[in-house]
């Protein structure tokens, strides 16, 4: 018998469902690497926090390996792809209840293609979000 699958995707789906059932807004904190497809202009210190609630996303698929959906950023729709392994936390925005996960090993790992994610100096400076919009940050 092989090694059992990770419990993480099951826990993510359970907490997401709990948030929605109780009228809370589910947020995920993601450690961004080369396999993560998110708007880079919203990434801060290698992380991004995303609202994955039903009103903020469409076509949300929470699989065992990837979380995929479409979301709007500055009015433009974007397809997101988040490897489950890069999710650092899922929680309810209203009360902070949820679960965090160990992602320390991600800093030393590479993406699925076997290459390290691009260094900050290799990437052009992303455009800054327009002032006056709310900014989210993870509180530990």
Short mmCIF file of C-alpha atoms in Angstrom, two decimals:
data_model
loop_
_atom_site.label_atom_id
_atom_site.label_comp_id
_atom_site.label_asym_id
_atom_site.label_seq_id
_atom_site.Cartn_x
_atom_site.Cartn_y
_atom_site.Cartn_z
CA UNK A 1 0.00 0.00 0.00
CA UNK A 2 1.36 3.42 -0.96
CA UNK A 3 1.71 6.48 1.19
CA UNK A 4 -1.64 8.12 2.05
CA UNK A 5 -2.57 11.38 0.36
CA UNK A 6 -2.15 14.67 2.17
CA UNK A 7 -4.94 15.84 4.47
CA UNK A 8 -4.35 19.48 3.49
CA UNK A 9 -6.71 19.71 0.47
CA UNK A 10 -9.48 18.04 2.49
CA UNK A 11 -8.99 20.48 5.39
CA UNK A 12 -8.99 23.43 2.97
CA UNK A 13 -12.30 22.30 1.45
CA UNK A 14 -13.82 21.67 4.90
CA UNK A 15 -12.90 25.11 6.27
CA UNK A 16 -14.05 26.77 3.03
CA UNK A 17 -17.43 25.04 3.36
CA UNK A 18 -17.67 25.97 7.05
CA UNK A 19 -17.00 29.64 6.19
CA UNK A 20 -19.64 29.71 3.45
CA UNK A 21 -22.24 27.82 5.52
CA UNK A 22 -21.84 30.35 8.36
CA UNK A 23 -21.95 33.44 6.13
CA UNK A 24 -18.23 34.20 6.54
CA UNK A 25 -15.81 35.25 3.80
CA UNK A 26 -13.08 32.64 3.20
CA UNK A 27 -9.59 34.03 2.61
CA UNK A 28 -6.42 32.14 1.78
CA UNK A 29 -2.84 33.26 2.33
CA UNK A 30 -0.54 31.90 -0.38
CA UNK A 31 3.25 31.71 -0.60
CA UNK A 32 3.94 32.66 -4.23
CA UNK A 33 6.42 30.59 -6.25
CA UNK A 34 7.00 29.82 -9.92
CA UNK A 35 4.02 27.44 -10.09
CA UNK A 36 1.57 29.99 -8.65
CA UNK A 37 -0.49 32.02 -11.14
CA UNK A 38 -1.73 35.18 -9.42
CA UNK A 39 -1.46 38.91 -10.21
CA UNK A 40 2.11 39.70 -9.20
CA UNK A 41 1.38 43.38 -8.54
CA UNK A 42 -0.55 42.31 -5.42
CA UNK A 43 2.19 40.04 -4.03
CA UNK A 44 3.87 41.43 -0.92
CA UNK A 45 6.97 39.83 0.62
CA UNK A 46 6.39 36.67 -1.39
CA UNK A 47 2.79 36.22 -0.24
CA UNK A 48 -0.68 37.13 -1.43
CA UNK A 49 -4.01 37.01 0.42
CA UNK A 50 -7.05 36.15 -1.70
CA UNK A 51 -10.78 36.26 -1.09
CA UNK A 52 -12.04 32.93 -2.46
CA UNK A 53 -15.68 33.39 -1.44
CA UNK A 54 -18.51 32.66 -3.89
CA UNK A 55 -19.13 36.38 -4.50
CA UNK A 56 -15.45 37.08 -5.29
CA UNK A 57 -14.68 34.10 -7.54
CA UNK A 58 -16.25 32.07 -10.30
CA UNK A 59 -15.57 28.50 -11.39
CA UNK A 60 -13.79 27.70 -8.11
CA UNK A 61 -12.27 24.21 -8.17
CA UNK A 62 -10.50 23.04 -5.03
CA UNK A 63 -8.69 19.88 -6.12
CA UNK A 64 -6.14 17.79 -4.28
CA UNK A 65 -3.22 19.42 -6.13
CA UNK A 66 -4.49 22.83 -7.35
CA UNK A 67 -7.01 25.52 -6.47
CA UNK A 68 -8.27 27.16 -9.66
CA UNK A 69 -10.77 29.96 -10.17
CA UNK A 70 -11.43 33.22 -11.95
CA UNK A 71 -11.35 36.47 -9.97
CA UNK A 72 -11.40 40.19 -10.77
CA UNK A 73 -8.50 42.51 -10.03
CA UNK A 74 -8.95 46.21 -10.78
CA UNK A 75 -11.99 45.25 -12.87
CA UNK A 76 -10.17 42.73 -15.08
CA UNK A 77 -10.92 39.01 -14.84
CA UNK A 78 -7.92 36.75 -14.28
CA UNK A 79 -7.58 32.98 -14.10
CA UNK A 80 -5.79 31.95 -10.90
CA UNK A 81 -3.93 28.69 -10.26
CA UNK A 82 -2.67 28.02 -6.76
CA UNK A 83 -0.86 24.80 -5.85
CA UNK A 84 -2.38 23.42 -2.64
CA UNK A 85 1.12 23.10 -1.18
CA UNK A 86 1.61 26.88 -1.32
CA UNK A 87 -1.45 27.70 0.83
CA UNK A 88 -0.18 29.00 4.17
CA UNK A 89 -3.60 29.57 5.76
CA UNK A 90 -7.35 29.60 5.23
CA UNK A 91 -9.55 31.64 7.54
CA UNK A 92 -12.77 33.60 7.91
CA UNK A 93 -12.20 37.31 7.38
CA UNK A 94 -14.85 38.27 9.92
CA UNK A 95 -13.43 36.44 12.95
CA UNK A 96 -10.01 35.10 11.90
CA UNK A 97 -10.96 31.49 12.66
CA UNK A 98 -9.38 28.94 10.38
CA UNK A 99 -6.18 26.98 10.01
CA UNK A 100 -2.58 27.70 9.11
CA UNK A 101 -0.15 25.29 7.47
CA UNK A 102 3.63 24.91 7.53
CA UNK A 103 5.12 26.40 4.36
CA UNK A 104 8.71 26.92 5.58
CA UNK A 105 9.94 24.17 3.26
CA UNK A 106 8.64 26.09 0.24
CA UNK A 107 11.36 28.71 0.55
CA UNK A 108 14.01 26.15 -0.35
CA UNK A 109 12.03 24.17 -2.95
CA UNK A 110 11.63 24.65 -6.66
CA UNK A 111 8.57 24.76 -8.87
CA UNK A 112 7.24 21.76 -10.80
CA UNK A 113 9.51 22.45 -13.77
CA UNK A 114 12.60 21.87 -11.63
CA UNK A 115 13.85 25.45 -11.74
CA UNK A 116 13.91 27.90 -8.91
CA UNK A 117 11.35 30.70 -9.05
CA UNK A 118 12.70 33.92 -10.53
CA UNK A 119 14.55 36.16 -8.12
CA UNK A 120 13.06 39.57 -7.44
CA UNK A 121 15.84 41.20 -9.48
CA UNK A 122 14.96 39.07 -12.52
CA UNK A 123 11.38 40.29 -12.63
CA UNK A 124 10.37 43.72 -13.94
CA UNK A 125 8.79 45.98 -11.35
CA UNK A 126 5.04 45.31 -11.33
CA UNK A 127 2.66 48.24 -11.55
CA UNK A 128 1.53 49.50 -8.17
CA UNK A 129 -2.16 49.14 -7.28
CA UNK A 130 -4.08 52.38 -7.34
CA UNK A 131 -4.10 54.23 -4.01
CA UNK A 132 -7.25 54.19 -1.95
CA UNK A 133 -8.00 50.50 -2.46
CA UNK A 134 -8.04 48.30 0.62
CA UNK A 135 -4.90 46.31 1.36
CA UNK A 136 -4.90 42.99 3.17
CA UNK A 137 -2.16 41.61 5.34
CA UNK A 138 -1.87 38.41 7.31
CA UNK A 139 -1.89 38.89 11.06
CA UNK A 140 -0.23 36.13 13.04
#
